[in-house]
mmCIF file of C-alpha atoms in Angstrom:
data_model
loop_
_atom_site.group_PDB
_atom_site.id
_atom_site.type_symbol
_atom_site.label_atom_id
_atom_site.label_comp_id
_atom_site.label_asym_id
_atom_site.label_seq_id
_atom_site.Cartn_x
_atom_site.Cartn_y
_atom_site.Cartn_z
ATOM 1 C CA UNK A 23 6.991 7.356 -16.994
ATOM 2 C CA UNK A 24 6.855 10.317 -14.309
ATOM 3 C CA UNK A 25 8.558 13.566 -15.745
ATOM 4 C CA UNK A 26 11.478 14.847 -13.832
ATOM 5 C CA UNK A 27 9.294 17.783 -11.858
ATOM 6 C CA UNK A 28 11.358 20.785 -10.098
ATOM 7 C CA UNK A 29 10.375 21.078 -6.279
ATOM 8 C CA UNK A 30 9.793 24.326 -7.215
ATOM 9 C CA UNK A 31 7.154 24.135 -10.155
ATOM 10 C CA UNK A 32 4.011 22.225 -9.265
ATOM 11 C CA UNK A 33 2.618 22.142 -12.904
ATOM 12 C CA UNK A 34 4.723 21.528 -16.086
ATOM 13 C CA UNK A 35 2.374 23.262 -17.922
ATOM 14 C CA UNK A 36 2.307 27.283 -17.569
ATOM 15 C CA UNK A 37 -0.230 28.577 -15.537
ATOM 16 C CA UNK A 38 -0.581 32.143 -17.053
ATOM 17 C CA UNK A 39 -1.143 30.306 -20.187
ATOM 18 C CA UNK A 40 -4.676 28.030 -18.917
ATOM 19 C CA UNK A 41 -5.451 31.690 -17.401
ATOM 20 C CA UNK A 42 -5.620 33.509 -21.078
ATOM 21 C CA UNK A 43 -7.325 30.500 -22.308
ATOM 22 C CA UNK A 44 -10.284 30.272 -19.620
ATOM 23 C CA UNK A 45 -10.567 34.141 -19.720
ATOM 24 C CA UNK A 46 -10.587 33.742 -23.933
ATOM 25 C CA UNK A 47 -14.268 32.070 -22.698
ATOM 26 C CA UNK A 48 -17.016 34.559 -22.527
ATOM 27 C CA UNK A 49 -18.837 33.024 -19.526
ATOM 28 C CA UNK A 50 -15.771 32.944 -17.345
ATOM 29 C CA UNK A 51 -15.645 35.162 -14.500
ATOM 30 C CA UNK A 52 -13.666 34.251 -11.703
ATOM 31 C CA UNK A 53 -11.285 31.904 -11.547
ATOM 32 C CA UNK A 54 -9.189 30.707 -8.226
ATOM 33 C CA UNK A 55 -5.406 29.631 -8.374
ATOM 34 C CA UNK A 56 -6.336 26.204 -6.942
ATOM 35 C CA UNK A 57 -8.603 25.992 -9.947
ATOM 36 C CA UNK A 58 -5.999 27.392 -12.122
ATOM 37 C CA UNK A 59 -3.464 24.914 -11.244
ATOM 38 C CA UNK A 60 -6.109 21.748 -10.935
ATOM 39 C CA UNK A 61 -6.999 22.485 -14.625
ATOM 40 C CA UNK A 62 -2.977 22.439 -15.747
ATOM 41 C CA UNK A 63 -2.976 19.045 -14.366
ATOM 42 C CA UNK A 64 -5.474 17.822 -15.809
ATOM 43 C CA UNK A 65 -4.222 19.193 -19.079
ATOM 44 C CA UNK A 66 -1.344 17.267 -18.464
ATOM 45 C CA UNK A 67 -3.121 13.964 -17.687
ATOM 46 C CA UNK A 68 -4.960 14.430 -21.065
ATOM 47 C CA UNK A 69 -1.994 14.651 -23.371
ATOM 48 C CA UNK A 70 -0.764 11.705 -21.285
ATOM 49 C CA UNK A 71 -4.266 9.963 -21.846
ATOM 50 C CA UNK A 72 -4.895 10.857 -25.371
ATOM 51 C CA UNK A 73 -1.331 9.657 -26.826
ATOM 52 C CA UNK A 74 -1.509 6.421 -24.475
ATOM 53 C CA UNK A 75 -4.881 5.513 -25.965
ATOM 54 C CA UNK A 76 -3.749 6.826 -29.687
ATOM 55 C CA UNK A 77 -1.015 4.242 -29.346
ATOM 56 C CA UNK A 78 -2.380 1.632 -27.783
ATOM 57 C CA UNK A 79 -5.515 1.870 -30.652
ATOM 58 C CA UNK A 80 -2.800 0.876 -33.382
ATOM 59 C CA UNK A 81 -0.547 -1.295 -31.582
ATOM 60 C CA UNK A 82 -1.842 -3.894 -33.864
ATOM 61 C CA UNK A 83 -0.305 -2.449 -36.795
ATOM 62 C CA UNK A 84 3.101 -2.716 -34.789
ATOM 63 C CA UNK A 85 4.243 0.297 -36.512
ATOM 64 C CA UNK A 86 6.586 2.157 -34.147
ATOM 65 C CA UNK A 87 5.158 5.871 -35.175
ATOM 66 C CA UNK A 88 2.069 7.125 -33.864
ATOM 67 C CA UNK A 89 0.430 9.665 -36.611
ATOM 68 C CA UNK A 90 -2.137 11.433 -37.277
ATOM 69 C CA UNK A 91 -4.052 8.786 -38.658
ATOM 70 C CA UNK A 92 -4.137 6.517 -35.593
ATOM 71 C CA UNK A 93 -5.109 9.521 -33.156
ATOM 72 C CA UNK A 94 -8.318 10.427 -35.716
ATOM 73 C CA UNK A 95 -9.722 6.683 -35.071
ATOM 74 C CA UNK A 96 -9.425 6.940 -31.081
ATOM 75 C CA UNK A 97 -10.588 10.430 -31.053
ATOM 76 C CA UNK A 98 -13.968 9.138 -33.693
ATOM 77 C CA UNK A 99 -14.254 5.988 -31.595
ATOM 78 C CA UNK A 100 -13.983 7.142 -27.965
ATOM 79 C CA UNK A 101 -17.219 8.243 -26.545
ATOM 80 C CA UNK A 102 -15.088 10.432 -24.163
ATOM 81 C CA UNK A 103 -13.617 12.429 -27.313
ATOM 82 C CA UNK A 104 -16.796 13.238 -28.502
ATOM 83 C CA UNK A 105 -15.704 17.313 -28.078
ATOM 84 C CA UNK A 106 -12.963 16.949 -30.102
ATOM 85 C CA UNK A 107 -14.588 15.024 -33.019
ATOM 86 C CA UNK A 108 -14.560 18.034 -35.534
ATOM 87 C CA UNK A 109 -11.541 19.538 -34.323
ATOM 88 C CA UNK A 110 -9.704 15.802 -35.512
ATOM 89 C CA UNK A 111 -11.714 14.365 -38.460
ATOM 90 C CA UNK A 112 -10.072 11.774 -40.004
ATOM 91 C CA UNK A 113 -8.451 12.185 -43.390
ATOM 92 C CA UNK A 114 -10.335 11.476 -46.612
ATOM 93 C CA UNK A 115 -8.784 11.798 -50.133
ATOM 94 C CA UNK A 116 -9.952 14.406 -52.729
ATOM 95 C CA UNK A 117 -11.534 10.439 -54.734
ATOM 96 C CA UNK A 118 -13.488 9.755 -51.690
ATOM 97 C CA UNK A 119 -15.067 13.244 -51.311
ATOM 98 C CA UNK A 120 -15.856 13.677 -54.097
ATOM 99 C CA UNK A 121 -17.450 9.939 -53.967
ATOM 100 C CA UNK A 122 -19.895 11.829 -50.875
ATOM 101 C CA UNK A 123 -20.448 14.629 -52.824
ATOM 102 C CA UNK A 124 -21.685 13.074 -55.673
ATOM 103 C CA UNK A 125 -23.732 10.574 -53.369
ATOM 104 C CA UNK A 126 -25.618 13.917 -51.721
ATOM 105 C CA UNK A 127 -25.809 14.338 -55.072
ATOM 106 C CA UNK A 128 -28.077 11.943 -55.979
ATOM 107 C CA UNK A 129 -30.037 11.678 -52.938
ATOM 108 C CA UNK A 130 -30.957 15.441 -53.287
ATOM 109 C CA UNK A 131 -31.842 14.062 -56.261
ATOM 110 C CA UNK A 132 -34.124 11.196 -54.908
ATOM 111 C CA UNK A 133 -35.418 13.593 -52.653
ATOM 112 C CA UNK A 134 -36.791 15.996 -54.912
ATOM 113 C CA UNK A 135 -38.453 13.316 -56.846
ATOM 114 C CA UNK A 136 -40.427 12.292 -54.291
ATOM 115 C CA UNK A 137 -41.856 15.753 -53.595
ATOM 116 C CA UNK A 138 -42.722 16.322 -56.873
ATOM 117 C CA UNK A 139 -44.566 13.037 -57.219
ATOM 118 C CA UNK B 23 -6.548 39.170 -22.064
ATOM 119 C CA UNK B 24 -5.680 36.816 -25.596
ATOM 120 C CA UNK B 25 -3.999 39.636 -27.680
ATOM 121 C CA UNK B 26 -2.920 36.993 -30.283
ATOM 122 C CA UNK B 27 -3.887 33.949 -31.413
ATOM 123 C CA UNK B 28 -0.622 32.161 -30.272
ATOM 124 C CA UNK B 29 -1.482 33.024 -26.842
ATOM 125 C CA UNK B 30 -4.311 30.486 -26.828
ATOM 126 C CA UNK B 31 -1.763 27.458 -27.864
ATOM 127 C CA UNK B 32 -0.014 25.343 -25.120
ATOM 128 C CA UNK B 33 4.182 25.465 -25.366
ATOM 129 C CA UNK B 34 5.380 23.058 -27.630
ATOM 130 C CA UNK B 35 7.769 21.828 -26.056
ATOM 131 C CA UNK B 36 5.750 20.688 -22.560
ATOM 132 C CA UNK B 37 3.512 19.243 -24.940
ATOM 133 C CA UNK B 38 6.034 16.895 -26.635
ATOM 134 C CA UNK B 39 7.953 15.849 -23.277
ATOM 135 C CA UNK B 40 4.064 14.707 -22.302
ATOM 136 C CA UNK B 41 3.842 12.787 -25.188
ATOM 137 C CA UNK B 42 7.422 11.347 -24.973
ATOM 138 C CA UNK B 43 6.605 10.848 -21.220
ATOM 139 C CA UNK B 44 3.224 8.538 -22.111
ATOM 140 C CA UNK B 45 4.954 6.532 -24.726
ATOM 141 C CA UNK B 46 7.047 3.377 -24.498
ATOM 142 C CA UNK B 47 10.958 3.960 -25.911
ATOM 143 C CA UNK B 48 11.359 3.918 -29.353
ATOM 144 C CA UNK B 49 8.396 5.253 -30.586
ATOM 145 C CA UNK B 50 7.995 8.211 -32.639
ATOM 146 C CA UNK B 51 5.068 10.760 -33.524
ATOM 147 C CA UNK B 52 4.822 12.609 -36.236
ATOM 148 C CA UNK B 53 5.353 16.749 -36.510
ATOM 149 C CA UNK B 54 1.506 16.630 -37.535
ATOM 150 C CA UNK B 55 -0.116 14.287 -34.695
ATOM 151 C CA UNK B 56 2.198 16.515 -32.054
ATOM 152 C CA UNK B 57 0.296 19.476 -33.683
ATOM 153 C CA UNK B 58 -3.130 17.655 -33.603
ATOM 154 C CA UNK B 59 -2.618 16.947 -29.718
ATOM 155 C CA UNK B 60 -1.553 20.518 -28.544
ATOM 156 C CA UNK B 61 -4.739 21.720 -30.153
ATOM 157 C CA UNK B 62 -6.945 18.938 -28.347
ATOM 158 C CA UNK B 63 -5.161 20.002 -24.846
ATOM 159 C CA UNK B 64 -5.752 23.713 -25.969
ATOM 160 C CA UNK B 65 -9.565 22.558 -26.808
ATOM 161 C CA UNK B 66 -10.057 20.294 -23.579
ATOM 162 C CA UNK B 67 -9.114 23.318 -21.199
ATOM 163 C CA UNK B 68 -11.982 25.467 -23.107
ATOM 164 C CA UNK B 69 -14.209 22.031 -22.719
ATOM 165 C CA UNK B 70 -13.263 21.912 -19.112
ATOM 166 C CA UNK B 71 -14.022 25.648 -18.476
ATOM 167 C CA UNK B 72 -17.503 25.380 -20.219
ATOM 168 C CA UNK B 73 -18.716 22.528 -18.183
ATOM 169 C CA UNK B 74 -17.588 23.869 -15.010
ATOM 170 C CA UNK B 75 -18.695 27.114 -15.575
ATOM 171 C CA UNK B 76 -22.500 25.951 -16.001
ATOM 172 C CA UNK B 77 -21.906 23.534 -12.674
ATOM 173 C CA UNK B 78 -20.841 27.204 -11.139
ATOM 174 C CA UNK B 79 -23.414 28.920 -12.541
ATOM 175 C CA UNK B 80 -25.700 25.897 -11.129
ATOM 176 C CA UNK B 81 -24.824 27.009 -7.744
ATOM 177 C CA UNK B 82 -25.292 30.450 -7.882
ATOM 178 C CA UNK B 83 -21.838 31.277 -7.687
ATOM 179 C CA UNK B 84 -19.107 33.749 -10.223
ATOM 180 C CA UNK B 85 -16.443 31.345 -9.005
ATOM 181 C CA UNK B 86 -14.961 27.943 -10.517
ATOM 182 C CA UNK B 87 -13.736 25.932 -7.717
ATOM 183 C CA UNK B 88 -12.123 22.628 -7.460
ATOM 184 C CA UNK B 89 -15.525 20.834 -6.622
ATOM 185 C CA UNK B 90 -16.393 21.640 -10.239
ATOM 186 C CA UNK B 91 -13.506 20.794 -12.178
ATOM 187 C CA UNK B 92 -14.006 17.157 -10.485
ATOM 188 C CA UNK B 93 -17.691 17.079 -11.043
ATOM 189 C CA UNK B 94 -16.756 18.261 -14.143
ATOM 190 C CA UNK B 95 -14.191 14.957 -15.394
ATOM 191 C CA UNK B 96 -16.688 12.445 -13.434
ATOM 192 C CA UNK B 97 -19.442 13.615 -16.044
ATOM 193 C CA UNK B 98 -17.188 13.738 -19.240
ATOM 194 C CA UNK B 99 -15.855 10.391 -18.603
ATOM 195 C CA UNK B 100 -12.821 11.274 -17.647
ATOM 196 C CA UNK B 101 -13.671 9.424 -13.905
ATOM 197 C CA UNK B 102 -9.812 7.654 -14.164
ATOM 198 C CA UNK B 103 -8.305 11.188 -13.837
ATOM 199 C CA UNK B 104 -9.382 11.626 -10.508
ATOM 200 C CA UNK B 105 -7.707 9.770 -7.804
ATOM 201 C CA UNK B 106 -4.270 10.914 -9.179
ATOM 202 C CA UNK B 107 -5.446 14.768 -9.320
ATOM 203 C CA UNK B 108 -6.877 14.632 -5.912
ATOM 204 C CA UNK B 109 -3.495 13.299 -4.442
ATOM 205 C CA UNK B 110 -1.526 16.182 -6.355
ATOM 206 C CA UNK B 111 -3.630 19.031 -5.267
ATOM 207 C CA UNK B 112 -3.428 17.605 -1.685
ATOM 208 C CA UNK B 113 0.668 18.025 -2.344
ATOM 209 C CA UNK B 114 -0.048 21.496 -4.117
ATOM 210 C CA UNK B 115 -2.292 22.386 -0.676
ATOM 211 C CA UNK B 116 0.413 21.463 1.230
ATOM 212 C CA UNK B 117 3.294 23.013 -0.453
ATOM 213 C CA UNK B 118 0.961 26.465 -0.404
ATOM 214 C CA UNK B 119 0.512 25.876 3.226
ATOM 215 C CA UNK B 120 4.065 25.684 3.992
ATOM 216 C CA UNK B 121 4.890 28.760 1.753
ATOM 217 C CA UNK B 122 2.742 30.391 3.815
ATOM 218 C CA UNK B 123 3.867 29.036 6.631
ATOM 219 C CA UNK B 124 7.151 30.387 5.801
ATOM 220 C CA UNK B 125 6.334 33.461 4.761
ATOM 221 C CA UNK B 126 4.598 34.245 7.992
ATOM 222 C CA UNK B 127 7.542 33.323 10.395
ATOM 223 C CA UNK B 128 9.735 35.573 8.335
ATOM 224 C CA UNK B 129 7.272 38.404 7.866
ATOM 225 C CA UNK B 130 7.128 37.992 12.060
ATOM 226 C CA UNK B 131 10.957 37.841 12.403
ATOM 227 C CA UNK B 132 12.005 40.791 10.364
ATOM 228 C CA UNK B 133 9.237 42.860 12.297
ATOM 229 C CA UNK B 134 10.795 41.708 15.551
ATOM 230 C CA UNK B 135 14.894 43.002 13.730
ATOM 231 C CA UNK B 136 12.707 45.776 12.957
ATOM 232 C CA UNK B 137 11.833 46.513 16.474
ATOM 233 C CA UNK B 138 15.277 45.844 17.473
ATOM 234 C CA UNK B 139 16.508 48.281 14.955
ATOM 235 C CA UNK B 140 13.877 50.736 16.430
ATOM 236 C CA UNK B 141 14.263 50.151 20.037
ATOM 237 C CA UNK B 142 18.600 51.050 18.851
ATOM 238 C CA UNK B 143 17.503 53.502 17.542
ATOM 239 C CA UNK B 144 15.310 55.092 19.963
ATOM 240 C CA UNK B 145 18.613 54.309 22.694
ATOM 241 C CA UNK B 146 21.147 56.322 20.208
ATOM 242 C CA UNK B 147 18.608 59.015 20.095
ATOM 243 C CA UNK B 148 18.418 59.302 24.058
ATOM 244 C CA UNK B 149 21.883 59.153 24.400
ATOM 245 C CA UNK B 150 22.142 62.131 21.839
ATOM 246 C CA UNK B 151 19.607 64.318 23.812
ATOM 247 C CA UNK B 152 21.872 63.314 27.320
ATOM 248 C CA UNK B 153 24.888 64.549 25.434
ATOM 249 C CA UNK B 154 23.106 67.836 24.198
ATOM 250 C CA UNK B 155 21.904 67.996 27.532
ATOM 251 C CA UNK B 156 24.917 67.719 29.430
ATOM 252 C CA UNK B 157 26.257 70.209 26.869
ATOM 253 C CA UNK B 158 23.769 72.843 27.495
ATOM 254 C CA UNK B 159 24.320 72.408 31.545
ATOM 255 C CA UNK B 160 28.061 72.905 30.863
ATOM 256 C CA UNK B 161 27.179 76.049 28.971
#
């Protein structure tokens, strides 16, 4: 389960990369190279975290791919995920949007009714 | 600085050997959920940065510092991360000690060549002037 880790390199992930992406924040100021290299960890742990969880969420289907699909339903379900909840949606086709749109639709409808009256 | 927009994604290739890492043998993932993770990892180290930013910011200070990143992850419900990250950045102290460490006793031991090198110097030098000297009194 470990990854093969050089003596060398602490973090698999690179740490100039987590810099330009805290900096890309407008808030950040300072940041310390403990810091730097706790956050690539942690980064690490996520992927690790989110894919275990993905997979174990559709273990049931006993399909041996883990897709898109499967990693939408942990990220809607887990309350821990909650950030990431528009950045995954989960997939609708064009016959079920337009199925929303069209009931908006009619509760705009409803809605206007009601003020009038 | 982010001077294009690639900058802000995570290498592809860490990113799958995670993903192979955290799943059993045998299992595949698709091109598009490999995409859809890189740009969660990508979003969680902005999430992270936010959160502890406004713990720093709590505290009067400019500076994110460990304290906050685990303050941070106890909050977001990420409270299982912990233990293992605080026994890795022990290790990462550790190994930073030791470079130091190491650093130091070689800074100190090519200052004391140095001297060495000086004090031969310095010897050549006098032995030079005796010469010149012994010169001039044969003169």
């Amino acid at each position: 389960m470990d990854v093969k880790r050089n003596n060398k390199k602490e973090s698999l992930l690179p740490i100039s990369r987590i810099k330009i992406i805290m900096k890309s924040s407008p808030d950040t100021e300072n940041i310390g190279q403990d810091t730097l290299f706790l956050v690539a960890r942690t980064t690490e742990f996520f992927v690790k975290y989110l894919t275990h969880k993905a997979y174990e969420t559709h273990k049931k289907d006993k399909q041996k791919v883990l897709d898109y699909a499967s990693l939408a339903d942990c990220v809607q379900t887990m309350k821990s995920m909650a950030f990431l909840k528009e950045i995954m949606p989960r997939k609708i086709t064009v016959k079920e949007y337009k199925e929303i749109l069209k009931r908006k639709e009619i509760e705009e409808l409803d809605h206007f009714c009601t003020v009038d009256t | 600085m982010a001077e294009c927009l690639d900058d802000l994604n995570l290498p592809n290739t860490i990113i799958a050997r995670l993903i192979k890492d955290a799943l059993p043998q045998g299992v595949s993932v698709t091109a598009e959920a490999k995409a859809a993770i890189a740009r969660a990892a990508s979003v969680f180290v902005l999430y992270l940065t936010n959160m502890s930013n406004t713990k720093a910011k709590q505290d009067n200070r400019k500076r994110i510092i460990p304290k906050d990143i685990f303050d941070t992850l106890c909050e977001a419900d990420f409270a299982e991360f912990v233990v293992p990250l605080q026994e890795s950045f022990t290790k990462y102290k550790q190994t930073q000690n030791n470079k130091k460490a190491q650093k130091k006793d070689s800074m100190n031991t090519s200052k004391d060549e140095k001297e060495i090198m000086e004090d031969g110097d310095d010897n050549e030098q006098n032995g030079l002037s005796e010469k010149s000297d012994s010169n001039d009194n044969n003169q």
